[in-house]
Coordinates of C-alpha atoms in Angstrom, one line a residue:
Chain A
M1 CA 106.7 109.8 21.4
S2 CA 109.4 107.2 22.1
D3 CA 112.4 106.4 19.9
D4 CA 110.5 103.6 18.1
G5 CA 107.8 106.0 17.1
K6 CA 105.1 104.8 19.6
F7 CA 103.1 107.0 21.9
E8 CA 104.5 106.8 25.4
A9 CA 101.3 108.2 27.0
P10 CA 98.3 107.5 24.7
G11 CA 95.9 107.6 27.7
V12 CA 96.9 111.2 28.6
F13 CA 96.7 112.1 24.9
T14 CA 93.1 110.9 24.9
L15 CA 92.4 112.9 28.1
A16 CA 93.9 115.9 26.5
I17 CA 91.5 115.7 23.5
I18 CA 88.6 115.3 25.9
F19 CA 89.8 118.3 27.9
L20 CA 90.1 120.5 24.8
V21 CA 86.6 119.5 23.5
T22 CA 85.1 120.2 26.9
F23 CA 86.9 123.5 27.0
I24 CA 85.5 124.6 23.7
I25 CA 82.0 123.4 24.5
I26 CA 82.0 125.2 27.9
W27 CA 83.4 128.4 26.3
L28 CA 80.7 128.5 23.6
A29 CA 77.9 127.5 26.0
H30 CA 79.0 130.2 28.4
A31 CA 79.0 132.8 25.6
K32 CA 75.5 131.7 24.5
W33 CA 74.2 131.6 28.0
L34 CA 75.5 135.1 28.8
T35 CA 74.0 136.5 25.5
D36 CA 70.6 134.9 26.4
I37 CA 70.6 136.3 29.9
W38 CA 71.6 139.8 28.7
E39 CA 68.8 139.8 26.2
L40 CA 66.4 139.2 29.0
Y41 CA 67.2 142.5 30.7
Chain B
M1 CA 128.9 122.2 60.6
S2 CA 125.3 121.2 60.1
E3 CA 124.0 117.8 61.0
M4 CA 122.7 115.7 58.1
R5 CA 120.8 112.4 57.8
T6 CA 120.0 110.2 54.9
C7 CA 116.2 109.7 54.3
D8 CA 115.3 106.0 54.1
I9 CA 112.4 106.7 51.8
T10 CA 113.8 109.2 49.2
G11 CA 117.6 108.7 49.7
L12 CA 117.9 112.5 50.1
K13 CA 120.5 113.9 52.5
I14 CA 118.5 116.0 54.8
D15 CA 119.9 118.9 56.8
K16 CA 118.4 118.7 60.2
T17 CA 117.9 122.5 60.5
A18 CA 116.1 122.6 57.1
E19 CA 114.0 119.6 58.2
T20 CA 113.0 121.5 61.4
M21 CA 112.0 124.6 59.4
V22 CA 110.0 122.5 56.9
K23 CA 108.2 120.8 59.8
L24 CA 107.6 124.0 61.7
N25 CA 106.2 125.9 58.7
I26 CA 104.0 123.0 57.5
T27 CA 102.6 122.3 60.9
T28 CA 101.8 126.0 61.4
A29 CA 100.2 126.1 57.9
I30 CA 97.9 123.2 58.8
I31 CA 96.8 124.8 62.1
F32 CA 96.0 128.0 60.2
L33 CA 94.1 125.9 57.6
A34 CA 91.9 124.7 60.5
V35 CA 91.2 128.4 61.4
G36 CA 90.5 129.3 57.8
G37 CA 88.2 126.3 57.4
A38 CA 86.2 127.2 60.5
A39 CA 85.8 130.8 59.1
A40 CA 84.8 129.3 55.8
L41 CA 82.0 127.3 57.4
L42 CA 80.7 130.4 59.2
V43 CA 80.7 132.3 55.9
L44 CA 79.1 129.5 54.0
L45 CA 76.3 129.0 56.6
T46 CA 75.5 132.7 56.3
R47 CA 75.4 132.7 52.5
W48 CA 73.1 129.6 52.6
P49 CA 69.7 131.4 52.5
A50 CA 68.0 128.7 54.5
I51 CA 70.4 129.3 57.5
H52 CA 71.8 132.8 57.1
L53 CA 73.7 132.3 60.3
L54 CA 75.7 135.5 61.1
P55 CA 74.6 139.1 61.6
V56 CA 75.9 141.4 59.0
E57 CA 79.0 142.8 60.8
W58 CA 80.2 139.4 61.9
Y59 CA 79.7 138.0 58.4
Y60 CA 82.1 140.6 56.9
R61 CA 84.5 140.1 59.8
W62 CA 84.7 136.4 59.3
L63 CA 84.8 136.8 55.5
T64 CA 87.8 139.0 55.9
A65 CA 89.4 136.4 58.2
H66 CA 88.5 133.6 55.9
G67 CA 90.1 135.3 52.9
L68 CA 93.3 136.2 54.7
V69 CA 93.8 133.0 56.6
A70 CA 92.7 130.5 53.9
L71 CA 94.0 132.3 50.8
I72 CA 97.2 133.7 52.2
V73 CA 98.3 132.4 55.6
W74 CA 97.8 128.6 55.2
I75 CA 99.2 128.6 51.8
L76 CA 102.2 130.9 52.4
F77 CA 103.4 129.1 55.5
F78 CA 103.2 125.9 53.5
E79 CA 105.1 127.5 50.7
I80 CA 107.9 128.8 52.9
G81 CA 108.2 125.2 54.1
L82 CA 108.6 124.3 50.4
V83 CA 111.2 126.9 49.9
Y84 CA 113.5 125.1 52.3
F85 CA 112.5 121.7 50.9
G86 CA 113.2 122.9 47.3
S87 CA 116.5 124.5 48.0
A88 CA 118.4 122.9 50.9
I89 CA 116.8 119.4 51.0
L90 CA 116.3 118.7 47.3
L91 CA 119.8 119.9 46.6
N92 CA 121.3 117.7 49.4
T93 CA 122.8 120.8 51.0
R94 CA 122.6 122.7 54.3
I95 CA 120.3 125.6 55.0
A96 CA 122.5 128.6 54.4
A97 CA 121.2 131.0 57.1
P98 CA 119.4 129.1 59.9
L99 CA 118.9 132.3 61.9
L100 CA 117.3 134.0 58.9
A101 CA 114.9 131.1 58.6
K102 CA 113.9 131.5 62.2
V103 CA 113.5 135.3 61.8
V104 CA 111.3 134.7 58.7
Y105 CA 109.0 132.3 60.7
G106 CA 108.8 134.7 63.6
M107 CA 107.9 137.7 61.5
M108 CA 105.3 135.8 59.6
L109 CA 103.7 134.4 62.8
V110 CA 103.7 137.8 64.6
G111 CA 102.4 139.6 61.5
V112 CA 99.6 137.3 60.7
S113 CA 98.6 137.0 64.4
L114 CA 98.4 140.8 64.6
V115 CA 96.2 140.9 61.5
A116 CA 94.0 138.1 62.7
V117 CA 93.4 139.8 66.1
M118 CA 92.7 143.2 64.4
V119 CA 90.1 141.5 62.1
L120 CA 88.4 139.5 64.8
I121 CA 88.1 142.4 67.3
G122 CA 86.4 144.4 64.6
K123 CA 89.2 146.9 63.9
A124 CA 89.7 145.9 60.3
D125 CA 86.3 145.3 58.6
V126 CA 87.9 146.1 55.2
L127 CA 87.7 142.7 53.5
F128 CA 90.6 141.0 51.8
T129 CA 91.2 143.8 49.3
S130 CA 91.1 146.6 52.0
Y131 CA 90.3 149.1 49.2
V132 CA 90.9 152.7 50.3
P133 CA 89.2 154.9 51.4
L134 CA 88.1 152.1 53.7
Q135 CA 90.5 152.3 56.7
A136 CA 91.5 149.7 59.2
N137 CA 93.4 150.1 62.5
P138 CA 97.1 150.9 61.8
L139 CA 98.1 147.6 63.5
Y140 CA 96.3 145.7 60.8
Y141 CA 98.5 147.2 58.0
L142 CA 101.6 146.9 60.3
G143 CA 100.8 143.2 60.7
I144 CA 100.6 142.7 56.9
V145 CA 103.8 144.6 56.4
I146 CA 105.7 142.5 59.0
A147 CA 104.3 139.2 57.6
A148 CA 105.1 140.3 54.0
V149 CA 108.6 141.3 54.8
G150 CA 109.1 137.9 56.5
M151 CA 107.7 136.1 53.4
L152 CA 110.0 138.2 51.1
L153 CA 113.0 137.2 53.2
G154 CA 111.9 133.6 53.0
F155 CA 111.8 133.7 49.2
I156 CA 115.2 135.5 49.1
H157 CA 116.5 132.7 51.4
F158 CA 115.7 130.2 48.6
F159 CA 118.2 132.0 46.3
I160 CA 120.8 132.1 49.1
N161 CA 120.5 128.4 49.6
V162 CA 120.7 127.7 45.9
A163 CA 123.8 129.9 45.6
V164 CA 125.5 128.0 48.5
A165 CA 124.6 124.7 46.8
K166 CA 126.0 125.9 43.5
K167 CA 129.2 127.0 45.3
E168 CA 129.5 123.6 47.0
G169 CA 129.0 121.8 43.7
K170 CA 125.7 120.2 44.7
Y171 CA 124.2 120.6 41.3
K172 CA 125.8 121.1 37.9
K173 CA 124.1 122.9 35.0
T174 CA 120.6 123.6 36.3
L175 CA 118.3 122.9 39.2
P176 CA 116.3 119.7 39.3
L177 CA 112.8 120.3 37.9
V178 CA 110.9 120.5 41.2
A179 CA 113.5 122.9 42.6
F180 CA 113.2 124.9 39.3
G181 CA 109.5 125.2 39.8
I182 CA 109.9 126.4 43.3
M183 CA 112.5 128.9 42.0
A184 CA 109.9 130.2 39.5
A185 CA 107.4 130.5 42.4
S186 CA 110.1 132.4 44.5
I187 CA 110.7 134.8 41.6
I188 CA 107.0 135.5 41.3
G189 CA 106.8 135.7 45.1
I190 CA 109.5 138.4 45.3
L191 CA 107.8 140.5 42.5
T192 CA 104.4 140.0 44.2
I193 CA 105.4 141.0 47.7
A194 CA 107.4 144.0 46.4
H195 CA 104.0 145.2 45.1
G196 CA 102.5 144.5 48.5
A197 CA 105.1 146.6 50.2
A198 CA 104.8 149.4 47.7
I199 CA 101.1 149.8 48.5
Y200 CA 100.8 148.6 52.2
I201 CA 103.6 150.7 53.6
P202 CA 102.1 154.1 52.4
T203 CA 98.6 152.8 53.4
F204 CA 100.0 152.1 56.9
I205 CA 101.4 155.6 57.1
W206 CA 98.1 157.0 55.9
S207 CA 96.2 155.1 58.5
L208 CA 98.2 156.8 61.2
N209 CA 96.6 160.2 60.4
D210 CA 94.1 160.2 63.3
F211 CA 96.9 159.2 65.7
L212 CA 99.2 162.0 64.4
A213 CA 96.3 164.5 64.6
D214 CA 95.9 163.6 68.3
Q215 CA 99.5 164.3 68.9
G216 CA 99.1 167.7 67.1
M217 CA 101.2 166.6 64.2
A218 CA 100.6 167.0 60.5
P219 CA 99.8 163.9 58.4
I220 CA 102.7 162.4 56.4
I221 CA 100.5 161.0 53.7
Q222 CA 97.2 163.0 53.4
N223 CA 95.5 160.7 51.0
I224 CA 95.8 157.5 49.1
D225 CA 94.4 157.7 45.5
P226 CA 91.9 154.8 45.2
E227 CA 92.9 154.1 41.5
A228 CA 96.6 154.0 42.3
Y229 CA 95.8 151.7 45.3
R230 CA 93.9 149.3 43.1
L231 CA 96.5 149.3 40.4
V232 CA 99.4 148.5 42.7
W233 CA 97.3 146.3 45.1
W234 CA 96.4 144.0 42.2
G235 CA 100.1 143.5 41.6
L236 CA 99.9 141.7 44.9
G237 CA 96.4 140.3 45.0
H238 CA 96.2 138.1 42.0
P239 CA 99.9 137.4 41.5
S240 CA 100.0 136.0 45.1
Q241 CA 97.8 133.2 43.7
Q242 CA 100.2 132.6 40.9
I243 CA 102.9 131.7 43.5
N244 CA 100.4 129.1 44.6
V245 CA 99.9 127.8 41.0
C246 CA 103.6 127.5 40.5
M247 CA 104.2 125.7 43.9
M248 CA 101.2 123.4 43.2
V249 CA 102.7 122.4 39.9
A250 CA 106.0 121.7 41.6
M251 CA 104.2 119.4 44.0
W252 CA 102.7 117.6 41.0
Y253 CA 106.1 116.9 39.6
M254 CA 107.4 115.9 43.0
T255 CA 104.7 113.3 43.4
A256 CA 105.4 111.9 40.0
A257 CA 109.1 111.6 40.9
F258 CA 108.6 110.3 44.5
L259 CA 105.9 107.7 43.8
F260 CA 106.7 106.5 40.3
D261 CA 110.3 107.6 39.7
A262 CA 108.7 109.3 36.7
K263 CA 110.4 111.9 34.5
P264 CA 108.6 114.2 32.1
L265 CA 108.6 113.2 28.5
S266 CA 110.2 116.5 27.7
E267 CA 111.8 118.2 30.6
K268 CA 112.8 121.2 28.5
L269 CA 109.2 121.8 27.7
C270 CA 108.2 121.7 31.4
R271 CA 111.0 124.2 32.2
T272 CA 109.9 126.5 29.4
A273 CA 106.4 126.4 30.8
F274 CA 107.7 127.6 34.2
V275 CA 109.4 130.5 32.4
L276 CA 106.1 131.3 30.7
Y277 CA 104.6 131.6 34.2
I278 CA 107.4 134.0 35.3
L279 CA 107.0 136.2 32.2
F280 CA 103.3 136.3 31.7
I281 CA 101.2 135.1 34.6
N282 CA 101.3 138.2 36.7
V283 CA 100.1 140.6 34.0
A284 CA 97.0 138.5 33.6
S285 CA 95.7 140.1 36.8
E286 CA 94.9 143.1 34.7
H287 CA 91.3 141.8 34.4
H288 CA 90.8 143.3 37.9
L289 CA 91.3 146.8 36.3
L290 CA 89.1 146.7 33.3
V291 CA 86.8 149.5 34.4
D292 CA 89.7 151.7 35.7
P293 CA 90.5 154.6 33.4
V294 CA 94.2 154.5 34.2
L295 CA 95.0 151.8 31.6
S296 CA 94.3 152.1 27.9
T297 CA 91.9 149.8 26.1
W298 CA 94.7 148.4 24.0
H299 CA 96.6 147.5 27.1
K300 CA 93.6 145.8 28.7
I301 CA 92.8 143.8 25.6
V302 CA 96.4 142.6 25.0
N303 CA 96.9 141.6 28.6
T304 CA 93.6 139.8 29.1
S305 CA 93.8 137.9 25.9
Y306 CA 97.2 137.2 24.2
V307 CA 99.3 137.5 27.3
M308 CA 97.0 135.6 29.6
H309 CA 96.8 132.7 27.0
L310 CA 100.6 132.4 27.2
A311 CA 100.3 131.8 30.9
V312 CA 97.4 129.4 30.3
L313 CA 99.5 127.5 27.8
A314 CA 102.0 126.9 30.6
S315 CA 99.3 125.4 32.8
M316 CA 98.1 123.2 30.1
I317 CA 101.7 121.9 29.4
H318 CA 102.1 121.1 33.1
A319 CA 98.6 119.5 33.5
F320 CA 99.3 117.1 30.6
A321 CA 103.1 116.6 31.3
V322 CA 102.6 115.3 34.8
P323 CA 100.0 112.6 34.1
A324 CA 101.9 111.7 30.9
A325 CA 105.1 111.2 33.0
M326 CA 103.1 109.0 35.4
E327 CA 101.5 107.0 32.5
A328 CA 104.9 106.4 30.8
A329 CA 106.4 105.3 34.1
L330 CA 103.5 103.0 34.9
R331 CA 103.5 101.5 31.4
K332 CA 107.2 100.7 31.9
K333 CA 106.1 98.7 35.0
G334 CA 103.8 96.6 32.8
Y335 CA 100.4 98.4 33.0
T336 CA 100.1 98.4 29.2
N337 CA 96.6 97.1 28.6
G338 CA 94.3 99.5 26.8
L339 CA 94.4 103.2 27.2
F340 CA 93.8 103.5 30.9
E341 CA 95.0 100.3 32.8
W342 CA 97.8 102.5 34.2
L343 CA 95.2 104.9 35.6
K344 CA 92.9 102.1 37.0
K345 CA 95.8 100.4 38.7
A346 CA 97.4 103.6 40.1
P347 CA 97.7 103.7 43.9
W348 CA 94.3 105.4 44.5
G349 CA 94.5 104.2 48.2
N350 CA 97.5 106.4 48.8
P351 CA 96.2 109.9 49.7
G352 CA 99.5 111.3 48.6
F353 CA 98.7 110.2 45.1
S354 CA 94.9 110.5 44.9
A355 CA 95.0 114.1 46.3
I356 CA 97.5 115.1 43.6
F357 CA 95.6 113.5 40.8
I358 CA 92.3 115.1 42.0
S359 CA 94.1 118.4 42.1
I360 CA 95.3 118.1 38.5
I361 CA 91.8 117.1 37.2
L362 CA 89.8 119.7 39.2
F363 CA 92.3 122.5 38.6
G364 CA 92.2 121.8 34.9
F365 CA 88.5 121.4 34.4
L366 CA 87.2 123.8 37.1
G367 CA 89.7 126.4 37.8
G368 CA 91.6 126.4 34.5
I369 CA 88.7 126.4 32.0
T370 CA 86.7 129.0 34.0
G371 CA 89.8 131.1 34.6
V372 CA 90.5 131.4 30.9
I373 CA 86.8 132.2 30.1
F374 CA 86.3 134.7 33.0
G375 CA 89.7 136.3 32.5
T376 CA 88.9 137.3 28.9
E377 CA 87.9 140.9 28.7
Q378 CA 84.4 140.5 27.2
F379 CA 83.4 138.0 29.9
S380 CA 85.3 139.4 32.8
I381 CA 83.5 142.7 32.5
I382 CA 80.1 140.9 33.0
R383 CA 81.2 138.3 35.5
H384 CA 83.7 140.1 37.7
N385 CA 81.6 141.0 40.8
T386 CA 79.4 137.9 40.8
W387 CA 79.7 134.7 42.8
A388 CA 80.9 133.0 39.6
I389 CA 84.4 134.4 40.3
T390 CA 84.3 133.0 43.9
G391 CA 83.4 129.7 42.3
H392 CA 86.4 130.0 39.9
F393 CA 89.0 130.7 42.5
H394 CA 87.7 128.0 44.8
G395 CA 88.4 125.8 41.7
T396 CA 92.0 127.0 41.5
V397 CA 93.1 127.8 45.1
V398 CA 91.1 125.1 46.9
A399 CA 90.5 122.3 44.4
G400 CA 94.0 123.0 42.9
T401 CA 96.5 124.3 45.4
T402 CA 95.0 123.2 48.7
I403 CA 94.3 119.6 47.6
A404 CA 97.8 119.4 46.1
F405 CA 99.3 120.7 49.4
M406 CA 97.2 118.1 51.2
G407 CA 98.7 115.4 49.0
A408 CA 102.2 116.8 49.7
A409 CA 101.5 116.9 53.4
Y410 CA 100.6 113.2 53.3
Q411 CA 103.9 112.4 51.6
F412 CA 106.0 114.7 53.9
I413 CA 104.7 113.2 57.2
P414 CA 106.7 109.9 56.9
I415 CA 109.7 111.7 55.2
F416 CA 110.2 114.7 57.5
F417 CA 108.1 113.9 60.7
R418 CA 109.0 110.2 60.4
R419 CA 105.7 109.1 61.6
E420 CA 103.0 106.9 60.2
L421 CA 99.6 108.3 59.3
I422 CA 97.0 107.7 61.9
L423 CA 93.5 106.6 60.8
P424 CA 94.7 105.3 57.4
A425 CA 91.1 104.5 56.3
V426 CA 90.1 108.1 56.9
A427 CA 93.2 109.4 55.1
K428 CA 92.4 107.1 52.1
I429 CA 89.0 108.6 51.4
Q430 CA 89.7 112.2 52.6
P431 CA 90.9 113.6 49.2
F432 CA 87.8 112.2 47.5
V433 CA 85.4 113.7 50.2
Y434 CA 87.1 117.0 50.1
G435 CA 87.4 117.0 46.3
L436 CA 83.7 116.2 45.8
G437 CA 82.6 118.9 48.3
V438 CA 84.8 121.6 46.6
M439 CA 83.7 120.5 43.2
I440 CA 80.0 120.9 44.1
L441 CA 80.7 124.2 45.9
S442 CA 82.6 125.6 43.0
I443 CA 80.2 124.6 40.2
C444 CA 77.2 125.8 42.1
M445 CA 78.8 129.1 43.0
M446 CA 79.6 129.6 39.3
A447 CA 76.0 128.7 38.3
A448 CA 74.5 131.1 40.8
G449 CA 76.9 133.8 39.8
S450 CA 76.0 133.4 36.2
F451 CA 72.5 134.5 37.2
G452 CA 74.0 137.6 38.7
V453 CA 74.3 136.7 42.4
P454 CA 76.9 139.1 43.8
R455 CA 80.1 137.9 45.5
R456 CA 80.9 138.8 49.1
H457 CA 77.3 140.0 49.8
W458 CA 75.6 139.3 53.1
D459 CA 72.1 139.9 51.7
Y460 CA 72.0 138.8 48.0
N461 CA 68.3 139.6 47.8
F462 CA 69.0 143.2 48.5
S463 CA 66.0 143.2 50.9
D464 CA 66.6 146.6 52.4
A465 CA 67.4 148.3 49.1
P466 CA 65.1 151.0 47.8
F467 CA 64.4 149.0 44.6
D468 CA 63.0 145.5 44.1
Y469 CA 65.1 142.8 42.5
E470 CA 64.2 139.2 42.0
F471 CA 66.6 136.6 40.8
D472 CA 65.6 133.7 38.6
P473 CA 64.1 131.0 41.0
T474 CA 66.8 128.6 39.8
V475 CA 69.3 130.6 41.9
G476 CA 67.8 129.3 45.1
I477 CA 68.7 125.7 44.1
F478 CA 72.3 126.6 43.3
M479 CA 72.6 128.6 46.6
D480 CA 71.4 125.5 48.6
L481 CA 73.6 123.1 46.6
T482 CA 76.6 125.4 47.3
G483 CA 75.8 125.0 51.0
V484 CA 75.7 121.2 50.7
G485 CA 79.0 121.1 48.8
G486 CA 80.6 123.4 51.4
V487 CA 79.5 121.2 54.2
I488 CA 80.9 118.1 52.5
A489 CA 84.2 120.0 51.9
T490 CA 84.2 121.1 55.6
V491 CA 83.9 117.4 56.6
G492 CA 86.8 116.5 54.2
G493 CA 88.9 119.4 55.5
A494 CA 88.3 118.3 59.1
M495 CA 89.3 114.8 58.2
F496 CA 92.6 116.2 56.8
I497 CA 93.3 118.3 59.9
V498 CA 92.6 115.3 62.3
V499 CA 94.7 112.9 60.2
T500 CA 97.7 115.2 59.7
L501 CA 97.9 116.9 63.1
G502 CA 97.1 113.6 64.8
S503 CA 99.9 111.9 62.8
I504 CA 102.4 114.8 63.4
F505 CA 101.8 114.8 67.2
A506 CA 100.7 111.3 67.9
G507 CA 101.5 109.1 64.9
K508 CA 103.6 105.9 65.4
K509 CA 107.3 106.8 65.0
I510 CA 109.1 105.3 62.0
E511 CA 112.4 104.1 63.5
K512 CA 114.1 103.4 60.1

């Protein structure tokens, strides 16, 4: 945030949101996948 | 008095001895990368079921060589080069102990050469971890100890240089951010190699037992406890990769500063993140010890969750701080349209930039996300001995550190070697080819590992085992795609070797 209250890096802020959403999706999908595979055996 | 020159590109005052040591270590590192890459291709073509190239004993031999050379030797030679860069050169001072720098280089070269010879003549088929009671020839352990002591002295040399710079008033309150990052890596390096010495010295003495018996002498160390070995060895094994992470991040900041004159939006936050690495990143390696009875459940849960996440927080701060610094700098230069004009108009044709940006993205999305997931206790216990972990650390060490060091090498060639890059068209696309290959390799390894394909294994189908086991047929597709990704990465790696070594030895000299 600059002195005049504007975002200095709005692009990276957007990338950060994309990263965090991807992170959560992969985590949950991974947990579900593992659970499914373990139920097979 | 040491001889200094002023760099036309960076304006830094460069001590000629420091420059020579940077050049020597980085050139050696690149030569070893070629060896590690060749070993990687042999291992890859053996794990590719359609080819299955090497017989079993040669597979494990080359796998041991690949692990040691690519994961340790290439990276640590480069990092010792960065130690001189981050202390003497960035601080505009002289190298404090030129003789020590030469001794460090000599010890590392002798040590790793001894290790490589022992592995390749079949006297050390113990894999990267060399878990006891597997035993290698004593010269293997001796080689590791010699190289490790050399590296330890190299990291200590960083602090000697910094102390001299402080005494001579080369910096005031604190180190510049890049040097601060290299200092954090050097602290982690000293802690890590101390663990290595603590376990490899007694293991070396233990390996002498047959020799001592032949001389009619009693053994000095009768036995190494496997649990104690694992506990201490993993104080070396995983933390050695945290040195890499720290150095990689320092290279990210260096690139932002060199190419864009960019400064982090909050330098204090970035420094705090480096401190988080020092405090927390090493203990995250406890996920290697989850089934060992030595540590309590409470200890394992705390270290593989809360403590690990503090280290991960540091990586996330860096991974956003570096591109944010670049964005802010480029916006000041007028690239203000929309959210991503700065990114579209960034110098993608400069391999020094593209490699670093690819490293940031792939480290975050591949190595980082999977590292957090696989490092968590509940997941780690299921994943740990599968190929998914191999996929994870190719996402960190290769897609992250190796590509970042490639980007740094492209920037260092005109600065320190004072030569232009040969084959600029090849250099321009090399980070993309290598990054694409490693990305496919890493994702497909993780996918195959998620179906239970074991890591390190010569025969993943267990064809000679007394029981039948069949994987899901999807596994075959991922195994093949891993091979394809690996071949693309090998091509990208070869392009890097040709361009950098060609430029170092035969590039056009930059007169001014």
